[in-house]
Amino acid sequence: MTVSILAPEIILSLAGIVVLLLSTISSKIKNLLFFISTTAAGAALYFLPFPTRTAGHLEISHTTKFFSILTIIALIITLLGSIEYTSKINSPPGEYIAILLWATVGILLFLKARDFILLFVALELFSICLYILVGYNTDSPLSIEGALKYFLMGAFASAFLSLGIAFIYGETSFTRFQQISHALARNGNMNAELIYIATVLILSVLFFKLAAAPFHSWSPDTYQGGVTPFIAFLSTAPKAAVLLVLIKFLPVILSLPNVTEYYRRIIELVAILSIVIGNVLAFQQLDIKRMLAYSGIAHVGYMLIPLVTLDLKSYAAPVAVYSLAYIIMNSAAFILVDYIFQNDNKPHLIEELAGIGYKYPLAAFSLTVLLISLTGLPPTLGFIGKYFVFLYALANGLLHLAIIGIVFSLVGAGYYLRVIYFLYMKQDDHQLSQKGNPFSLLVSSICALFVIVLGIYPSLVTDWIVMNIR
Amino acid sequence: MTSLIAIVLLPFLGAVVNGILSFSNSKRAVTFTALATTGGSLVIALYTIWRYLTELSPQPIEYVLYKWLEKPLEIQISFLLDPLSAIMLFVVTFVGFFIHLYSTGYMSDDEGYGRYFAYLNLFMGMMLLLILGSNLLVTFIGWEGVGLCSYLLIGFYYKQDEPPRASMKAFVVNRIGDFAFLIAIFISFAHFATLEYREILNAIATNQQLQDTVYIFGLTLPALLALLLFIAATGKSAQLPLYVWLPDAMAGPTPVSALIHAATMVTAGVYLLTRTNLLFQLSPNILKLVTLISVATAFMAASIAIAQRDIKKVLAYSTVSQLGYMFLAAGVGAFVVSIFHLFTHAFFKALLFLGSGSVIHAMEGEQDIYKMGGLKQHLPHTYITFLIGTLAIAGFPPLAGFFSKDAILAYTYDHSKAIYFIGLITAGLTSFYMFRMFILTFHGEFRGTEEQRKHLHESPPSMTLPLWILAIGSAFVGFIGKIPFTHYDLFGKILSPVIVKLEEKAVHHDVLHEVLLITLSVVAALLGLVAAKVLYSQGPTGDERLKSIITAPLYTLLKGKYFVDELYTFVIVTPLRTTANILWRFVDQLIIDGTLHLAAGIVQLISALGSFTTTGNLRNYMLYFVIGIILLIAYTVG
């Protein structure tokens, strides 16, 4: 094992340190800091390790590589979307960038982890960074409230995670996935019930990080109060990473005999609850960030559908396609919300979007494209994601999940399209502030373009995903 | 065959760039983009066609760009190059480019210059998709796309009253045909699990049972598909009973009428029939229907044209009539001749429209031929080229129209003498209305206002060059078809692989017959010419004499276009409006909206109830978390 396997993590960590040091020199070099960090993200993308069959603590496969790319894409979108924001708040930009980079490091390690110790450390590494960044806008009580709730809930969840890990270690005396898997399959004198409860504890914490129902309660408050461009990151990258860990974790616990059906039912229940609760509660929201938070819960539900099959060989591909769509459209949507509203200290009411279609044509058009994609209408990437998931569900006899998913997509159309209605059909009677940073607009328009191009020509990526993601 | 992609994508690129440029005022950049993209497309197309047709035995080439969706709903975006699409490709890119060139002159003073070229480039791209698609779906995308562009361009002058109304009419009438096309797609997919032409036609050709078994309404599956595709064609190609939109479509800019409503889009139906000719050859009843509809359309449109005053309306009815000829050829089984007439017609009809555009340009927008006259001296280039176009459409040898029309009539003669005579009379009428218009426009005294007389001028070279190119084409392209008295038939030889030969039934007339048929055609054309000359040498008063000859009621009927529009309004539009109103008030507002609002209300109610759980209170959230874990364990174990 060579150091080059960890090249992206090293690059990003160093970049974080450099940015932090530079920011102490002068407060006027904000753009330089963003330039350095974005370049570092690009370099990390370039130096992603070539997939090998490394065993041990770290796994480097096509799948981890794909999710690492998604994470770094979310990082780049967030960085470019945060430039304007950091100059408006009291707290210095250097720390914001450095912590964001380190959060990414944590997520990248988390993706690679094949060992509970590393998994836990990586999880804490990125979680702590995320707690800080949610509350980075210290001018806003909402931001601090969101951060505190997220932190306390997160600490609470971590306790359950360590408890679950401890139970498993106690029974098997291993922390590595592979060894645990072997031990479970051999099934010596272990207490199977205890192990089952331990796995449910760990799954619950993963669901919590995914903001899947019924562990979702933190997400609306956190998203609503949190630093908007950062929510672009929070709502996407960690979720995709946790999904991958779930994909890797399921084969381990499935080695436990006689409980396969239990896990299927757990995931099924969580998927259904997430889709129903997310879509129904999103319908009611007046604040677009809260609406996106609830709809994010629903999206997680869709992404969990393929996992219900427990078909280890094939369930990753549809999840990967949906994750790609979700990362691009959701992060860009939050960046645009920030671009349009400009003011993070008060609620982002949907009705304030009235007439924006004529004021900021490009921003409104991009947002429209992204919302159509989030709804899941063709010809967008969002449609392709849902198509893959539902097709996979139907092919594996999950008709009821497909029906629930499609019916509640219609509810989704109700609240997403309402935003478009406000953008174009309502008269403008509010005065929103001046234009935002061109980088925010640029990066989100590019995302919107991607969403359409990949919607028309999905095989550009889906062929690769279907071939390589296991 | 990556060149096919470049051919299709260049115009789309032009559309995007021009769409962006239309927000600026840079006419030069627009002109450059429009001409560079369509010109590039033309050059690549010419090269591709040349390479393809000079192969020893050209095989159809399929190029799969990508798969949009995988099985079971497999849809691929793929292109097909075979002799048929090669010929269509030539027509579309060649005529298309020169009409773009012409438009740079014609539209130069229009404020919507960028918008115009964005639409026109988009049209080119869509038309190329239509003809190059290797399956029904890609063709359908193009089919709808050209329909959209046609709608946008007919309504180009959206500030006036007439164009938006006309564009709406064109769109709605076309939708009726498109509906049939869609059903054909669904049925094909349901039965063959594919939309590829090759696979569908193979499946039908090799399955005798499919050809013989009655599928529905006494039709076999091939017959049903043929019928649906023909209905689709009657919409796009303006045949009875759906032709009514085309004359109104003249509200758009004249180059648009030339490109979309004469040379390319309206011939898409003919292309579709030829592409799927196996279906039609397997269903004689449908072919009989095609024959009857087409000959009725040809005759009816030609008779309407003799009483119209608007120069573009005359040409529009003439287009409907000529399209009727093309379908007539298909109806009697002569698909090669049908495409041949499409080919020659593209040249002379585009020429005539562009010539009329040149006239309208000189007359400051005047379209009434009663107010023209004597333009011969002022517009020498337009005059000569228009004369060539008129002679060509009237069917005088050796111009292009003569060869194709004569071939159609010859095939029809073998098929049915009665229909042949209607076709012959239509040919005479064609000659008559064309020369009536020609004489009223270019000969005699100038009848316009003094102001218009001062303004009269020949059009700029960007407009006269396309006229001359198309005039040369109209004069000579006929020679690549079947030459009478010989066995030389280049066009037929090129196209022969595309046409399925179920039975050998080539026309073998003896020389005497052939001489007779040609003589009759030429005499019909000459009679039309002489009649027009005699009646109209003194200007528009000729109409009075025409009226006295054919009796007043008949003349009124023709002038009123058989009152088909009024009939449709009375029989279809008004009852439909009334029904729609009732449906809107009761079914839509009361029942559907009511149900929807109820459903939305229920969701909202549940949602509001659910919001109570969102207390914002951290203690509750932690409790939910623990309850969640217990729930999961209890749900599975308990």
PDB file of C-alpha atoms in Angstrom, chain B residues 91-262:
ATOM      1  CA  VAL B  91     -33.169  18.282 -51.559  1.00  0.00           C
ATOM      2  CA  VAL B  92     -33.286  19.558 -47.989  1.00  0.00           C
ATOM      3  CA  THR B  93     -29.707  20.768 -47.694  1.00  0.00           C
ATOM      4  CA  PHE B  94     -29.491  22.141 -51.240  1.00  0.00           C
ATOM      5  CA  VAL B  95     -32.785  23.996 -51.388  1.00  0.00           C
ATOM      6  CA  GLY B  96     -32.434  24.825 -47.700  1.00  0.00           C
ATOM      7  CA  PHE B  97     -29.101  26.519 -48.106  1.00  0.00           C
ATOM      8  CA  PHE B  98     -30.176  28.657 -51.027  1.00  0.00           C
ATOM      9  CA  ILE B  99     -33.326  29.703 -49.265  1.00  0.00           C
ATOM     10  CA  HIS B 100     -31.206  30.726 -46.290  1.00  0.00           C
ATOM     11  CA  LEU B 101     -29.096  32.780 -48.659  1.00  0.00           C
ATOM     12  CA  TYR B 102     -32.208  34.318 -50.197  1.00  0.00           C
ATOM     13  CA  SER B 103     -33.575  35.112 -46.744  1.00  0.00           C
ATOM     14  CA  THR B 104     -30.517  37.149 -45.846  1.00  0.00           C
ATOM     15  CA  GLY B 105     -31.662  39.563 -48.526  1.00  0.00           C
ATOM     16  CA  TYR B 106     -35.405  39.234 -48.080  1.00  0.00           C
ATOM     17  CA  MET B 107     -35.435  39.634 -44.312  1.00  0.00           C
ATOM     18  CA  SER B 108     -32.616  42.185 -44.126  1.00  0.00           C
ATOM     19  CA  ASP B 109     -34.854  44.985 -42.868  1.00  0.00           C
ATOM     20  CA  ASP B 110     -36.776  42.908 -40.368  1.00  0.00           C
ATOM     21  CA  GLU B 111     -36.232  43.540 -36.694  1.00  0.00           C
ATOM     22  CA  GLY B 112     -36.689  39.854 -35.909  1.00  0.00           C
ATOM     23  CA  TYR B 113     -33.720  38.898 -38.083  1.00  0.00           C
ATOM     24  CA  GLY B 114     -31.948  36.766 -35.455  1.00  0.00           C
ATOM     25  CA  ARG B 115     -35.153  35.111 -34.314  1.00  0.00           C
ATOM     26  CA  TYR B 116     -36.049  34.289 -37.912  1.00  0.00           C
ATOM     27  CA  PHE B 117     -32.783  32.507 -38.579  1.00  0.00           C
ATOM     28  CA  ALA B 118     -32.858  30.709 -35.246  1.00  0.00           C
ATOM     29  CA  TYR B 119     -36.227  29.219 -36.260  1.00  0.00           C
ATOM     30  CA  LEU B 120     -35.134  28.526 -39.812  1.00  0.00           C
ATOM     31  CA  ASN B 121     -31.963  26.744 -38.699  1.00  0.00           C
ATOM     32  CA  LEU B 122     -33.953  24.788 -36.165  1.00  0.00           C
ATOM     33  CA  PHE B 123     -36.277  23.781 -38.947  1.00  0.00           C
ATOM     34  CA  MET B 124     -33.379  22.507 -41.039  1.00  0.00           C
ATOM     35  CA  GLY B 125     -32.108  20.399 -38.141  1.00  0.00           C
ATOM     36  CA  MET B 126     -35.546  18.932 -37.447  1.00  0.00           C
ATOM     37  CA  MET B 127     -36.173  18.209 -41.130  1.00  0.00           C
ATOM     38  CA  LEU B 128     -32.847  16.393 -41.325  1.00  0.00           C
ATOM     39  CA  LEU B 129     -33.796  14.335 -38.268  1.00  0.00           C
ATOM     40  CA  LEU B 130     -37.066  13.485 -39.961  1.00  0.00           C
ATOM     41  CA  ILE B 131     -35.515  12.175 -43.142  1.00  0.00           C
ATOM     42  CA  LEU B 132     -32.409  10.584 -41.647  1.00  0.00           C
ATOM     43  CA  GLY B 133     -34.064   8.846 -38.694  1.00  0.00           C
ATOM     44  CA  SER B 134     -33.772   5.091 -38.896  1.00  0.00           C
ATOM     45  CA  ASN B 135     -36.809   4.483 -36.730  1.00  0.00           C
ATOM     46  CA  LEU B 136     -40.311   5.805 -36.352  1.00  0.00           C
ATOM     47  CA  LEU B 137     -39.459   7.704 -33.199  1.00  0.00           C
ATOM     48  CA  VAL B 138     -36.576   9.752 -34.563  1.00  0.00           C
ATOM     49  CA  THR B 139     -38.707  10.512 -37.603  1.00  0.00           C
ATOM     50  CA  PHE B 140     -41.507  11.501 -35.254  1.00  0.00           C
ATOM     51  CA  ILE B 141     -39.248  13.833 -33.281  1.00  0.00           C
ATOM     52  CA  GLY B 142     -38.350  15.511 -36.563  1.00  0.00           C
ATOM     53  CA  TRP B 143     -41.995  15.400 -37.657  1.00  0.00           C
ATOM     54  CA  GLU B 144     -43.133  17.256 -34.551  1.00  0.00           C
ATOM     55  CA  GLY B 145     -40.083  19.504 -34.677  1.00  0.00           C
ATOM     56  CA  VAL B 146     -40.785  20.730 -38.193  1.00  0.00           C
ATOM     57  CA  GLY B 147     -44.406  21.185 -37.168  1.00  0.00           C
ATOM     58  CA  LEU B 148     -43.266  23.389 -34.310  1.00  0.00           C
ATOM     59  CA  CYS B 149     -40.961  25.416 -36.562  1.00  0.00           C
ATOM     60  CA  SER B 150     -43.718  25.742 -39.117  1.00  0.00           C
ATOM     61  CA  TYR B 151     -45.969  27.072 -36.339  1.00  0.00           C
ATOM     62  CA  LEU B 152     -43.307  29.517 -35.169  1.00  0.00           C
ATOM     63  CA  LEU B 153     -42.559  30.770 -38.653  1.00  0.00           C
ATOM     64  CA  ILE B 154     -46.143  31.089 -39.874  1.00  0.00           C
ATOM     65  CA  GLY B 155     -46.764  33.202 -36.802  1.00  0.00           C
ATOM     66  CA  PHE B 156     -43.504  35.058 -37.270  1.00  0.00           C
ATOM     67  CA  TYR B 157     -45.227  38.416 -37.648  1.00  0.00           C
ATOM     68  CA  TYR B 158     -46.971  37.882 -34.365  1.00  0.00           C
ATOM     69  CA  LYS B 159     -48.008  41.494 -33.950  1.00  0.00           C
ATOM     70  CA  GLN B 160     -50.455  41.269 -36.837  1.00  0.00           C
ATOM     71  CA  ASP B 161     -53.805  39.532 -36.474  1.00  0.00           C
ATOM     72  CA  GLU B 162     -53.710  36.965 -39.236  1.00  0.00           C
ATOM     73  CA  PRO B 163     -50.381  35.138 -38.724  1.00  0.00           C
ATOM     74  CA  PRO B 164     -50.970  33.938 -35.143  1.00  0.00           C
ATOM     75  CA  ARG B 165     -54.396  32.659 -36.118  1.00  0.00           C
ATOM     76  CA  ALA B 166     -53.002  30.895 -39.171  1.00  0.00           C
ATOM     77  CA  SER B 167     -50.172  29.360 -37.182  1.00  0.00           C
ATOM     78  CA  MET B 168     -52.618  28.044 -34.622  1.00  0.00           C
ATOM     79  CA  LYS B 169     -54.749  26.571 -37.369  1.00  0.00           C
ATOM     80  CA  ALA B 170     -51.740  24.879 -38.965  1.00  0.00           C
ATOM     81  CA  PHE B 171     -50.689  23.424 -35.656  1.00  0.00           C
ATOM     82  CA  VAL B 172     -54.096  22.132 -34.647  1.00  0.00           C
ATOM     83  CA  VAL B 173     -54.868  20.582 -38.032  1.00  0.00           C
ATOM     84  CA  ASN B 174     -51.458  18.933 -38.072  1.00  0.00           C
ATOM     85  CA  ARG B 175     -52.081  17.494 -34.637  1.00  0.00           C
ATOM     86  CA  ILE B 176     -54.901  15.409 -36.070  1.00  0.00           C
ATOM     87  CA  GLY B 177     -52.443  13.725 -38.388  1.00  0.00           C
ATOM     88  CA  ASP B 178     -49.802  13.458 -35.691  1.00  0.00           C
ATOM     89  CA  PHE B 179     -52.259  11.614 -33.518  1.00  0.00           C
ATOM     90  CA  ALA B 180     -52.524   8.886 -36.142  1.00  0.00           C
ATOM     91  CA  PHE B 181     -48.733   8.770 -36.372  1.00  0.00           C
ATOM     92  CA  LEU B 182     -48.489   8.279 -32.619  1.00  0.00           C
ATOM     93  CA  ILE B 183     -50.971   5.426 -32.687  1.00  0.00           C
ATOM     94  CA  ALA B 184     -48.976   3.824 -35.486  1.00  0.00           C
ATOM     95  CA  ILE B 185     -45.887   4.083 -33.274  1.00  0.00           C
ATOM     96  CA  PHE B 186     -47.692   2.497 -30.331  1.00  0.00           C
ATOM     97  CA  ILE B 187     -49.041  -0.342 -32.437  1.00  0.00           C
ATOM     98  CA  SER B 188     -45.631  -0.998 -33.987  1.00  0.00           C
ATOM     99  CA  PHE B 189     -44.032  -1.096 -30.605  1.00  0.00           C
ATOM    100  CA  ALA B 190     -46.699  -3.339 -29.161  1.00  0.00           C
ATOM    101  CA  HIS B 191     -46.294  -5.845 -31.976  1.00  0.00           C
ATOM    102  CA  PHE B 192     -42.671  -5.734 -32.923  1.00  0.00           C
ATOM    103  CA  ALA B 193     -41.079  -4.390 -29.703  1.00  0.00           C
ATOM    104  CA  THR B 194     -39.026  -2.110 -31.890  1.00  0.00           C
ATOM    105  CA  LEU B 195     -39.472   1.056 -33.876  1.00  0.00           C
ATOM    106  CA  GLU B 196     -36.705   0.488 -36.416  1.00  0.00           C
ATOM    107  CA  TYR B 197     -38.024   0.620 -39.997  1.00  0.00           C
ATOM    108  CA  ARG B 198     -35.791  -2.208 -41.081  1.00  0.00           C
ATOM    109  CA  GLU B 199     -36.880  -4.571 -38.323  1.00  0.00           C
ATOM    110  CA  ILE B 200     -40.587  -3.770 -38.607  1.00  0.00           C
ATOM    111  CA  LEU B 201     -40.627  -4.156 -42.371  1.00  0.00           C
ATOM    112  CA  ASN B 202     -38.591  -7.355 -42.161  1.00  0.00           C
ATOM    113  CA  ALA B 203     -40.944  -8.780 -39.577  1.00  0.00           C
ATOM    114  CA  ILE B 204     -43.915  -8.047 -41.798  1.00  0.00           C
ATOM    115  CA  ALA B 205     -42.277  -9.242 -45.005  1.00  0.00           C
ATOM    116  CA  THR B 206     -41.311 -12.584 -43.519  1.00  0.00           C
ATOM    117  CA  ASN B 207     -44.550 -13.299 -41.697  1.00  0.00           C
ATOM    118  CA  GLN B 208     -47.216 -14.419 -44.123  1.00  0.00           C
ATOM    119  CA  GLN B 209     -49.727 -14.936 -41.360  1.00  0.00           C
ATOM    120  CA  LEU B 210     -49.418 -11.324 -40.281  1.00  0.00           C
ATOM    121  CA  GLN B 211     -50.123 -10.203 -43.824  1.00  0.00           C
ATOM    122  CA  ASP B 212     -53.268 -12.295 -44.130  1.00  0.00           C
ATOM    123  CA  THR B 213     -54.941 -12.160 -40.743  1.00  0.00           C
ATOM    124  CA  VAL B 214     -57.532  -9.510 -40.116  1.00  0.00           C
ATOM    125  CA  TYR B 215     -56.352  -7.401 -37.212  1.00  0.00           C
ATOM    126  CA  ILE B 216     -59.091  -4.907 -36.510  1.00  0.00           C
ATOM    127  CA  PHE B 217     -61.976  -3.246 -38.431  1.00  0.00           C
ATOM    128  CA  GLY B 218     -61.421  -5.697 -41.266  1.00  0.00           C
ATOM    129  CA  LEU B 219     -57.866  -4.460 -41.772  1.00  0.00           C
ATOM    130  CA  THR B 220     -54.700  -6.475 -41.549  1.00  0.00           C
ATOM    131  CA  LEU B 221     -51.898  -5.130 -39.392  1.00  0.00           C
ATOM    132  CA  PRO B 222     -49.915  -3.759 -42.363  1.00  0.00           C
ATOM    133  CA  ALA B 223     -53.077  -2.148 -43.707  1.00  0.00           C
ATOM    134  CA  LEU B 224     -53.845  -0.555 -40.360  1.00  0.00           C
ATOM    135  CA  LEU B 225     -50.346   0.848 -40.076  1.00  0.00           C
ATOM    136  CA  ALA B 226     -50.507   2.050 -43.673  1.00  0.00           C
ATOM    137  CA  LEU B 227     -53.825   3.758 -43.029  1.00  0.00           C
ATOM    138  CA  LEU B 228     -52.548   5.496 -39.891  1.00  0.00           C
ATOM    139  CA  LEU B 229     -49.385   6.652 -41.604  1.00  0.00           C
ATOM    140  CA  PHE B 230     -51.409   7.916 -44.537  1.00  0.00           C
ATOM    141  CA  ILE B 231     -53.657   9.888 -42.187  1.00  0.00           C
ATOM    142  CA  ALA B 232     -50.514  11.350 -40.657  1.00  0.00           C
ATOM    143  CA  ALA B 233     -49.328  12.210 -44.163  1.00  0.00           C
ATOM    144  CA  THR B 234     -52.598  13.942 -45.085  1.00  0.00           C
ATOM    145  CA  GLY B 235     -51.982  16.323 -42.214  1.00  0.00           C
ATOM    146  CA  LYS B 236     -48.385  17.205 -42.860  1.00  0.00           C
ATOM    147  CA  SER B 237     -48.658  17.052 -46.650  1.00  0.00           C
ATOM    148  CA  ALA B 238     -51.939  18.943 -46.870  1.00  0.00           C
ATOM    149  CA  GLN B 239     -54.233  16.423 -48.514  1.00  0.00           C
ATOM    150  CA  LEU B 240     -57.994  16.150 -48.264  1.00  0.00           C
ATOM    151  CA  PRO B 241     -59.507  16.549 -45.765  1.00  0.00           C
ATOM    152  CA  LEU B 242     -56.699  18.184 -43.789  1.00  0.00           C
ATOM    153  CA  TYR B 243     -55.269  20.515 -46.456  1.00  0.00           C
ATOM    154  CA  VAL B 244     -56.989  23.632 -45.100  1.00  0.00           C
ATOM    155  CA  TRP B 245     -54.036  24.852 -43.072  1.00  0.00           C
ATOM    156  CA  LEU B 246     -51.602  25.212 -45.974  1.00  0.00           C
ATOM    157  CA  PRO B 247     -53.202  28.148 -47.824  1.00  0.00           C
ATOM    158  CA  ASP B 248     -53.467  30.042 -44.522  1.00  0.00           C
ATOM    159  CA  ALA B 249     -49.835  29.221 -43.766  1.00  0.00           C
ATOM    160  CA  MET B 250     -48.895  31.770 -46.409  1.00  0.00           C
ATOM    161  CA  ALA B 251     -49.152  34.377 -43.638  1.00  0.00           C
ATOM    162  CA  GLY B 252     -45.517  33.594 -42.835  1.00  0.00           C
ATOM    163  CA  PRO B 253     -42.521  35.197 -44.560  1.00  0.00           C
ATOM    164  CA  THR B 254     -42.265  34.138 -48.213  1.00  0.00           C
ATOM    165  CA  PRO B 255     -38.932  32.254 -48.008  1.00  0.00           C
ATOM    166  CA  VAL B 256     -40.557  30.168 -45.293  1.00  0.00           C
ATOM    167  CA  SER B 257     -43.389  29.340 -47.654  1.00  0.00           C
ATOM    168  CA  ALA B 258     -40.790  28.293 -50.197  1.00  0.00           C
ATOM    169  CA  LEU B 259     -38.756  26.119 -47.872  1.00  0.00           C
ATOM    170  CA  ILE B 260     -41.294  24.668 -45.473  1.00  0.00           C
ATOM    171  CA  HIS B 261     -44.606  24.899 -47.259  1.00  0.00           C
ATOM    172  CA  ALA B 262     -43.433  23.925 -50.716  1.00  0.00           C
TER     173      ALA B 262
END
